[in-house]
Amino acid sequence: MVEFEHDWSLASALIERWRPESHAFHLPCGEMTITLQDVAYQLGLRIDGDPVSGLIGGWEQHHQGWTIEELCEEILGVVPGPEDRQSQTKWTVKLTWFHNTICRELEQDAIEEWLMRYTRGYIMQLIGGILFPDASDSRVYIRWLPLLEDLDACGRLSWGSAVLAWLYRHMFRATDHGQRNMGGCVSLMLSWAYHHILLVWPDGYDARRFPLVERWVQYWSDNATDESRLRQYRHTMNGIGMLNVEGTPYADPQLVGLVPPAIAEADPLAAVICPLLCSAIVEWHQVDRVVRQFNGLQHLPTRPLNIDDMHRLDGRLGCGEWFPHLLGAWHEMWDARADHRLPIYHHIDLCPSLPYMTWYLQWAHTELFGLGDQHLVPAGVVPEDLPIHHPVAPDLHQPVDGHLLELRPAAEEGEVGDGGEARGEADAAKAVGGRIPRRFLARETLSARQLTVPTMQARRWDHCQDPCQVTTCL
């Protein structure tokens, strides 16, 4: 797997439109988001299986009494020194240590033990450098290492859902005005935008490759330090119409034969309302708001699940906790996700209905502008030729807002988790005294700033030998 040069101006423009409460981008033509289906096609990762989980500290309690040093010695054959870590007490290890120490050039007659160590070091680089990078973009936490001890069991985990949960959480963090760098799989976010938003598609990159994210390997973005490129993207997205988005890019006939059958067969597994889990991180797969991305008619969405408490905790649930137990109820919801597949009403015309667009434009932040851009922003207008019909909102069976079964008392009698009536953010608008304005200064949002280029701009692992296609275990 290789990575392309990130367009940080586009990343900034997307983060400006990200709404953590609904896990969706606000576009003039409706909501869109990154789903499990996108992860499967863009990265080729498994979206079925057990969650990627474990613990952050207290290793001896859950790993047969082994310390973290003993685990490193057993799995990698060497322990990273204090100079190779973030600090004496923090086990976030420099990616360069894995490259220089574990993934040195393999000899032709390398024994199996060395091959397995190389494989695990290679995967740790993929995890920390591409799939689960933090904002530093140069280190990886050692907590991932025990998952690689048994590569067969590792390959049965839902790495795709974990990548999406990790990305959602870092997109949430990036909406903070003081955040300058962004973690998470930015390649996934940008490749999603290139495939779904036609106006930002780079010219000359029509050749199909799998995983789809690799089609942009040769793309080189001009990451200028001024805001001109960001303002251009902001203006472009302000004018996105219904004909400028591609809701179902994976229905492309040219992908037949290119995409592995296991990926195509996983499509039904993606249209589910469920938690997304990655160790202590809990996010919500709120795809009932983007049914058009599954080739269906969009209904008026129900109120999104409020997981602000999980965002406030932000993974800080105790260093010695075994997360599959601490977050057991969330794991049970994940295990039961097949029972909560989203009903899809397929239709040849996926244009949103008049009631939907009228409802959506009453509260959505669809137009962003900065100082000096006011003359570029047109008023939001609901097209008159939209169809009237739309499906009824389904019963989502989602938990009560903010009710964390593991950390709070049981819900009072009579509370149900049906997701509420189909009022959505209109309720929030009413609560603050009227309609939320559609137009607002981008500088007034939490994310109106240019994300900077991290220390490692374009991470390419093609300088490493790929032993027996080791990335397939993820």
Coordinates of C-alpha atoms in Angstrom, one line a residue:
M1 CA 0.0 0.0 0.0
V2 CA 1.3 3.5 -0.9
E3 CA 0.1 6.9 -0.1
F4 CA -0.2 10.1 -2.2
E5 CA 0.6 13.7 -1.5
H6 CA -2.2 15.2 0.6
D7 CA -4.0 18.3 -0.5
W8 CA -4.3 20.0 2.8
S9 CA -6.4 22.9 1.5
L10 CA -9.0 20.4 0.4
A11 CA -8.7 18.7 3.8
S12 CA -9.3 22.0 5.5
A13 CA -12.3 22.8 3.3
L14 CA -13.8 19.4 4.2
I15 CA -13.3 19.7 7.9
E16 CA -15.0 23.1 7.8
R17 CA -18.1 21.2 6.6
W18 CA -17.9 18.2 9.0
R19 CA -20.6 18.1 11.6
P20 CA -19.5 15.7 14.5
E21 CA -23.0 15.4 15.9
S22 CA -24.3 13.8 12.7
H23 CA -21.0 12.4 11.4
A24 CA -21.6 14.0 8.0
F25 CA -20.5 16.7 5.7
H26 CA -22.9 19.6 5.1
L27 CA -23.1 20.2 1.3
P28 CA -25.6 22.4 -0.5
C29 CA -27.2 19.3 -2.1
G30 CA -27.6 17.4 1.2
E31 CA -25.5 15.4 3.7
M32 CA -22.8 13.0 2.6
T33 CA -20.3 11.0 4.7
I34 CA -17.6 8.4 4.6
T35 CA -19.1 5.0 5.2
L36 CA -17.9 1.4 5.8
Q37 CA -18.5 0.8 2.1
D38 CA -16.0 3.6 1.2
V39 CA -13.4 2.0 3.5
A40 CA -13.8 -1.4 1.9
Y41 CA -13.4 0.0 -1.7
Q42 CA -10.9 2.7 -1.0
L43 CA -8.6 0.8 1.3
G44 CA -9.5 -2.8 0.6
L45 CA -9.9 -3.5 4.3
R46 CA -12.3 -6.0 6.0
I47 CA -15.4 -4.3 7.5
D48 CA -16.8 -7.5 9.1
G49 CA -15.5 -9.4 12.1
D50 CA -14.7 -8.6 15.7
P51 CA -13.8 -5.0 16.7
V52 CA -10.1 -3.9 17.0
S53 CA -9.7 -3.5 20.7
G54 CA -7.5 -4.2 23.7
L55 CA -6.0 -1.9 26.3
I56 CA -3.6 0.9 26.7
G57 CA -1.8 0.0 30.0
G58 CA -1.8 -2.7 32.6
W59 CA -0.3 -5.2 30.2
E60 CA 0.5 -7.8 32.9
Q61 CA -3.2 -8.2 33.8
H62 CA -4.3 -9.3 30.4
H63 CA -1.2 -10.8 28.7
Q64 CA -0.4 -13.7 31.0
G65 CA 1.8 -11.6 33.2
W66 CA 4.0 -10.4 30.4
T67 CA 5.3 -6.8 30.6
I68 CA 5.4 -4.6 27.6
E69 CA 9.1 -5.1 27.2
E70 CA 8.7 -8.9 27.2
L71 CA 6.0 -8.6 24.6
C72 CA 8.2 -6.6 22.3
E73 CA 11.1 -9.0 22.8
E74 CA 8.8 -12.0 22.0
I75 CA 7.1 -10.5 18.9
L76 CA 9.8 -8.3 17.5
G77 CA 12.9 -9.8 18.9
V78 CA 14.1 -6.3 20.2
V79 CA 12.8 -3.6 22.6
P80 CA 12.8 0.0 21.5
G81 CA 15.0 2.1 23.7
P82 CA 14.0 5.4 25.5
E83 CA 15.5 7.4 22.7
D84 CA 13.2 5.7 20.2
R85 CA 10.0 6.5 22.1
Q86 CA 8.1 9.7 22.8
S87 CA 9.3 9.7 26.4
Q88 CA 10.5 7.3 29.2
T89 CA 7.0 6.5 30.2
K90 CA 5.1 6.7 26.9
W91 CA 5.2 3.8 24.5
T92 CA 4.6 5.7 21.3
V93 CA 7.5 4.5 19.1
K94 CA 9.1 6.4 16.2
L95 CA 8.1 5.0 12.8
T96 CA 11.7 5.3 11.7
W97 CA 12.7 2.8 14.4
F98 CA 10.6 0.1 12.8
H99 CA 12.0 1.0 9.4
N100 CA 15.7 1.1 10.5
T101 CA 15.6 -1.7 13.1
I102 CA 12.9 -4.3 12.1
C103 CA 12.4 -3.7 8.4
R104 CA 15.9 -3.7 7.2
E105 CA 16.5 -5.4 3.8
L106 CA 15.7 -9.1 4.0
E107 CA 18.2 -11.7 2.9
Q108 CA 17.1 -14.2 0.3
D109 CA 17.4 -17.1 2.7
A110 CA 15.8 -15.4 5.7
I111 CA 14.4 -17.8 8.2
E112 CA 10.7 -17.8 9.0
E113 CA 11.2 -16.1 12.4
W114 CA 12.9 -13.1 10.7
L115 CA 10.3 -13.0 8.0
M116 CA 7.5 -12.8 10.6
R117 CA 9.2 -10.1 12.6
Y118 CA 9.7 -8.1 9.4
T119 CA 6.0 -8.6 8.5
R120 CA 4.9 -7.3 11.9
G121 CA 7.2 -4.3 11.7
Y122 CA 5.9 -3.6 8.2
I123 CA 2.3 -3.7 9.5
M124 CA 3.2 -1.4 12.4
Q125 CA 4.4 1.1 9.9
L126 CA 1.2 0.8 7.9
I127 CA -0.8 1.3 11.1
G128 CA 1.1 4.3 12.4
G129 CA 1.9 5.9 9.0
I130 CA -1.2 5.4 6.9
L131 CA -4.2 3.7 8.6
F132 CA -4.1 5.1 12.2
P133 CA -1.7 8.0 12.3
D134 CA -1.9 10.5 15.1
A135 CA -1.5 14.3 14.7
S136 CA 2.3 13.9 15.0
D137 CA 2.4 11.7 11.9
S138 CA 5.7 10.2 13.0
R139 CA 5.0 7.7 15.8
V140 CA 2.9 4.6 16.5
Y141 CA 1.6 3.4 19.8
I142 CA 2.9 0.0 20.8
R143 CA -0.7 -1.1 21.9
W144 CA -1.3 -2.4 18.4
L145 CA 1.6 -4.9 18.7
P146 CA -0.2 -7.7 20.6
L147 CA -2.9 -7.8 17.9
L148 CA -0.1 -8.9 15.5
E149 CA 1.1 -11.9 17.5
D150 CA -1.4 -14.2 15.8
L151 CA -1.6 -13.0 12.2
D152 CA -4.5 -15.4 11.3
A153 CA -6.6 -13.9 14.2
C154 CA -5.4 -10.5 13.2
G155 CA -6.8 -11.0 9.7
R156 CA -10.3 -11.8 11.1
L157 CA -10.6 -8.4 12.8
S158 CA -12.7 -5.6 11.4
W159 CA -9.8 -3.3 10.6
G160 CA -12.0 -1.2 8.2
S161 CA -14.5 -0.2 10.9
A162 CA -11.6 0.7 13.2
V163 CA -10.0 2.9 10.6
L164 CA -13.3 4.7 10.2
A165 CA -13.8 5.2 13.9
W166 CA -10.2 6.5 14.2
L167 CA -10.8 8.9 11.3
Y168 CA -14.1 10.1 12.7
R169 CA -12.5 10.9 16.0
H170 CA -9.6 12.8 14.5
M171 CA -12.0 14.7 12.2
F172 CA -13.8 15.7 15.4
R173 CA -10.6 16.9 17.0
A174 CA -9.7 18.8 13.8
T175 CA -12.8 20.9 14.2
D176 CA -11.2 22.5 17.2
H177 CA -9.9 26.0 16.2
G178 CA -6.6 25.5 17.9
Q179 CA -5.8 22.2 16.1
R180 CA -3.2 22.7 13.4
N181 CA -2.4 19.1 12.4
M182 CA -4.8 16.3 11.7
G183 CA -4.5 12.6 12.4
G184 CA -6.5 9.7 11.0
C185 CA -6.4 8.2 7.5
V186 CA -6.4 11.5 5.5
S187 CA -5.8 9.5 2.3
L188 CA -9.2 7.9 2.8
M189 CA -11.0 11.2 3.4
L190 CA -9.4 12.9 0.3
S191 CA -9.9 9.9 -2.0
W192 CA -13.5 9.7 -0.8
A193 CA -13.9 13.4 -1.8
Y194 CA -12.3 12.8 -5.3
H195 CA -14.7 10.0 -6.0
H196 CA -17.9 11.6 -4.6
I197 CA -17.4 15.3 -5.4
L198 CA -16.8 15.7 -9.1
L199 CA -15.7 19.3 -8.9
V200 CA -12.6 18.5 -6.9
W201 CA -11.6 15.4 -9.0
P202 CA -7.9 15.8 -10.2
D203 CA -7.6 15.9 -13.9
G204 CA -5.9 13.1 -15.7
Y205 CA -6.3 10.3 -13.1
D206 CA -8.9 8.1 -14.8
A207 CA -7.0 4.8 -14.6
R208 CA -8.6 2.4 -12.1
R209 CA -6.5 0.7 -9.4
F210 CA -7.4 -1.3 -6.3
P211 CA -7.4 -0.3 -3.6
L212 CA -9.0 2.8 -5.2
V213 CA -6.9 5.1 -3.0
E214 CA -3.8 4.1 -4.9
R215 CA -5.0 5.7 -8.2
W216 CA -3.8 9.1 -6.8
V217 CA -0.2 7.9 -6.1
Q218 CA 1.3 10.2 -8.8
Y219 CA -0.9 13.2 -7.8
W220 CA 1.1 16.1 -6.5
S221 CA -0.8 18.9 -4.8
D222 CA 0.4 22.5 -4.5
N223 CA 0.2 23.0 -0.8
A224 CA 0.7 26.8 -0.8
T225 CA 1.0 28.5 2.5
D226 CA -1.5 31.3 1.7
E227 CA -5.3 30.8 1.8
S228 CA -6.0 31.2 -1.9
R229 CA -6.4 27.5 -2.6
L230 CA -8.5 27.0 0.5
R231 CA -10.8 29.9 -0.5
Q232 CA -11.1 28.4 -4.0
Y233 CA -12.2 25.1 -2.5
R234 CA -14.6 26.8 -0.2
H235 CA -16.1 28.7 -3.1
T236 CA -16.3 25.5 -5.2
M237 CA -18.2 23.6 -2.4
N238 CA -20.6 26.5 -1.9
G239 CA -21.7 26.0 -5.5
I240 CA -22.0 22.2 -5.4
G241 CA -25.3 21.1 -7.0
M242 CA -27.0 17.8 -7.2
L243 CA -25.4 17.0 -10.6
N244 CA -21.9 17.7 -9.1
V245 CA -21.8 14.7 -6.7
E246 CA -21.6 11.0 -7.4
G247 CA -23.5 9.1 -4.7
T248 CA -22.6 5.6 -6.0
P249 CA -19.1 5.7 -7.6
Y250 CA -18.6 2.0 -6.9
A251 CA -21.4 1.0 -9.3
D252 CA -18.9 1.9 -12.1
P253 CA -18.9 -1.1 -14.6
Q254 CA -15.2 -0.7 -15.1
L255 CA -14.6 -1.8 -11.5
V256 CA -16.0 -5.3 -12.2
G257 CA -13.1 -7.7 -12.3
L258 CA -10.9 -5.2 -10.5
V259 CA -12.5 -5.2 -7.1
P260 CA -12.1 -8.6 -5.3
P261 CA -15.4 -10.5 -4.8
A262 CA -15.1 -10.3 -1.0
I263 CA -15.2 -6.5 -1.2
A264 CA -18.2 -6.4 -3.5
E265 CA -20.1 -9.0 -1.5
A266 CA -19.6 -7.0 1.7
D267 CA -21.8 -4.1 0.4
P268 CA -24.9 -5.2 2.5
L269 CA -22.7 -5.1 5.6
A270 CA -22.0 -1.4 5.1
A271 CA -25.6 -0.2 5.2
V272 CA -26.0 -0.6 8.9
I273 CA -26.6 1.7 11.8
C274 CA -24.1 0.7 14.4
P275 CA -21.2 1.8 16.6
L276 CA -17.7 2.0 15.2
L277 CA -15.1 0.8 17.7
C278 CA -11.4 1.1 18.0
S279 CA -10.0 0.4 21.4
A280 CA -11.4 3.2 23.7
I281 CA -12.9 5.1 20.7
V282 CA -16.7 4.9 20.1
E283 CA -18.2 6.6 17.1
W284 CA -21.6 6.1 15.3
H285 CA -22.2 4.9 11.8
Q286 CA -25.2 7.3 11.0
V287 CA -25.8 6.2 7.4
D288 CA -29.5 6.7 7.6
R289 CA -28.7 10.3 6.7
V290 CA -26.9 9.4 3.4
V291 CA -29.2 6.7 1.9
R292 CA -28.4 8.0 -1.6
Q293 CA -24.9 6.7 -1.2
F294 CA -26.4 3.3 -1.1
N295 CA -28.5 3.9 -4.3
G296 CA -31.7 4.6 -2.3
L297 CA -34.2 7.3 -1.8
Q298 CA -33.5 9.6 1.1
H299 CA -36.1 10.0 3.9
L300 CA -36.2 12.8 6.4
P301 CA -33.6 11.6 8.9
T302 CA -34.3 11.1 12.6
R303 CA -32.3 13.0 15.2
P304 CA -28.7 11.8 15.3
L305 CA -27.4 9.9 18.3
N306 CA -25.8 12.2 20.7
I307 CA -22.4 10.7 21.8
D308 CA -20.9 14.0 23.1
D309 CA -20.0 12.1 26.3
M310 CA -17.8 9.7 24.3
H311 CA -16.2 12.7 22.6
R312 CA -15.5 14.4 25.9
L313 CA -13.9 11.3 27.2
D314 CA -12.0 11.0 23.9
G315 CA -10.6 7.6 24.7
R316 CA -9.5 8.4 28.3
L317 CA -11.3 5.5 30.0
G318 CA -8.5 4.2 32.2
C319 CA -5.1 2.9 31.2
G320 CA -5.6 -0.5 32.7
E321 CA -9.1 -1.2 31.4
W322 CA -9.8 -4.1 29.0
F323 CA -12.0 -2.2 26.6
P324 CA -14.1 -5.1 25.3
H325 CA -15.4 -5.5 28.8
L326 CA -15.6 -1.8 29.8
L327 CA -17.5 -1.0 26.5
G328 CA -19.3 -4.3 26.5
A329 CA -22.7 -2.9 25.6
W330 CA -21.2 -1.1 22.5
H331 CA -19.6 -4.3 21.5
E332 CA -22.9 -6.1 21.8
M333 CA -24.5 -3.5 19.5
W334 CA -21.7 -4.1 17.0
D335 CA -22.3 -7.9 17.1
A336 CA -26.0 -7.3 16.5
R337 CA -25.5 -4.9 13.6
A338 CA -26.9 -7.4 11.0
D339 CA -30.3 -7.0 12.7
H340 CA -30.3 -3.3 12.1
R341 CA -29.6 -3.0 8.4
L342 CA -30.9 0.2 6.8
P343 CA -33.9 -0.5 4.5
I344 CA -33.1 0.8 1.0
Y345 CA -35.8 1.9 -1.4
H346 CA -34.1 1.8 -4.7
H347 CA -35.2 4.1 -7.5
I348 CA -33.9 5.2 -10.9
D349 CA -34.0 8.8 -9.8
L350 CA -32.1 9.5 -6.6
C351 CA -32.8 13.2 -6.6
P352 CA -33.7 14.4 -3.1
S353 CA -37.3 15.2 -2.5
L354 CA -38.8 18.7 -2.0
P355 CA -39.7 18.0 1.6
Y356 CA -36.2 16.8 2.3
M357 CA -34.4 19.8 0.8
T358 CA -36.9 22.2 2.5
W359 CA -36.2 20.5 5.8
Y360 CA -32.4 20.4 5.2
L361 CA -31.9 24.0 4.2
Q362 CA -33.8 25.2 7.3
W363 CA -30.9 24.2 9.6
A364 CA -27.9 23.0 7.6
H365 CA -24.7 25.1 7.3
T366 CA -24.4 24.8 3.5
E367 CA -22.5 28.0 2.6
L368 CA -19.2 29.0 4.1
F369 CA -17.3 32.2 3.4
G370 CA -14.4 34.1 4.8
L371 CA -13.6 37.8 5.0
G372 CA -13.8 39.3 1.5
D373 CA -15.8 36.4 0.1
Q374 CA -19.3 37.6 0.9
H375 CA -20.0 38.6 -2.7
L376 CA -19.3 35.0 -3.8
V377 CA -22.1 33.4 -1.7
P378 CA -25.5 33.0 -3.3
A379 CA -28.6 32.5 -1.1
G380 CA -29.8 28.9 -0.7
V381 CA -32.8 28.2 -2.8
V382 CA -34.9 25.0 -2.9
P383 CA -35.4 23.9 -6.5
E384 CA -39.1 23.8 -7.4
D385 CA -38.9 20.8 -9.7
L386 CA -38.0 18.2 -7.0
P387 CA -40.2 15.1 -6.5
I388 CA -42.6 15.2 -3.6
H389 CA -42.4 11.5 -2.5
H390 CA -39.8 10.2 0.0
P391 CA -39.8 7.1 2.2
V392 CA -40.8 7.0 5.8
A393 CA -38.0 7.2 8.3
P394 CA -37.1 3.7 9.6
D395 CA -37.0 2.7 13.3
L396 CA -33.3 2.8 14.0
H397 CA -33.3 1.1 17.4
Q398 CA -30.4 3.3 18.5
P399 CA -29.6 4.0 22.2
V400 CA -31.0 6.9 24.1
D401 CA -29.0 10.1 23.6
G402 CA -26.0 10.2 25.9
H403 CA -27.0 7.0 27.7
L404 CA -23.7 5.1 28.2
L405 CA -24.7 1.8 29.6
E406 CA -21.2 1.2 31.1
L407 CA -20.7 4.5 32.8
R408 CA -24.1 5.7 33.8
P409 CA -27.1 4.2 35.8
A410 CA -29.7 2.3 33.8
A411 CA -32.2 4.3 31.8
E412 CA -35.4 5.2 33.6
E413 CA -38.5 3.1 32.9
G414 CA -40.2 4.1 29.8
E415 CA -37.2 5.3 27.9
V416 CA -36.8 3.8 24.5
G417 CA -34.0 4.0 21.9
D418 CA -36.0 4.4 18.8
G419 CA -34.1 7.4 17.6
G420 CA -36.9 9.9 18.2
E421 CA -39.2 11.4 15.6
A422 CA -38.1 12.6 12.3
R423 CA -37.4 16.2 13.4
G424 CA -33.6 16.1 13.5
E425 CA -31.8 19.4 13.9
A426 CA -35.0 21.3 13.5
D427 CA -35.5 20.6 17.2
A428 CA -32.1 22.1 18.0
A429 CA -33.0 25.2 15.9
K430 CA -36.3 25.6 17.8
A431 CA -34.4 25.3 21.1
V432 CA -32.2 28.2 20.3
G433 CA -35.0 30.4 19.3
G434 CA -35.5 29.9 15.6
R435 CA -33.9 28.7 12.4
I436 CA -30.1 28.2 12.4
P437 CA -28.7 30.5 9.7
R438 CA -27.5 28.8 6.5
R439 CA -24.8 31.4 6.0
F440 CA -22.1 32.2 8.4
L441 CA -18.5 33.4 8.4
A442 CA -16.1 30.6 8.2
R443 CA -13.8 32.4 10.6
E444 CA -16.6 32.0 13.2
T445 CA -16.5 28.2 13.0
L446 CA -14.2 26.0 15.0
S447 CA -12.3 24.8 12.0
A448 CA -11.7 27.9 9.8
R449 CA -8.0 27.5 9.4
Q450 CA -5.6 25.9 7.0
L451 CA -4.4 22.5 8.2
T452 CA -0.6 22.4 8.0
V453 CA 1.5 19.7 6.3
P454 CA 2.7 17.2 8.9
T455 CA 6.3 16.1 9.4
M456 CA 5.8 13.2 7.0
Q457 CA 4.1 14.6 3.9
A458 CA 3.8 11.5 1.7
R459 CA 4.5 8.2 3.3
R460 CA 5.4 5.5 0.7
W461 CA 6.2 2.0 1.9
D462 CA 7.3 0.8 -1.5
H463 CA 10.9 1.0 -0.3
C464 CA 10.1 -1.9 2.0
Q465 CA 9.9 -5.4 0.7
D466 CA 6.3 -6.7 0.9
P467 CA 6.7 -10.2 2.3
C468 CA 3.9 -12.4 1.0
Q469 CA 1.5 -9.5 0.6
V470 CA 1.5 -8.9 4.4
T471 CA -1.1 -6.2 4.1
T472 CA -3.8 -8.8 3.3
C473 CA -3.9 -9.7 7.0
L474 CA -5.7 -6.4 7.6

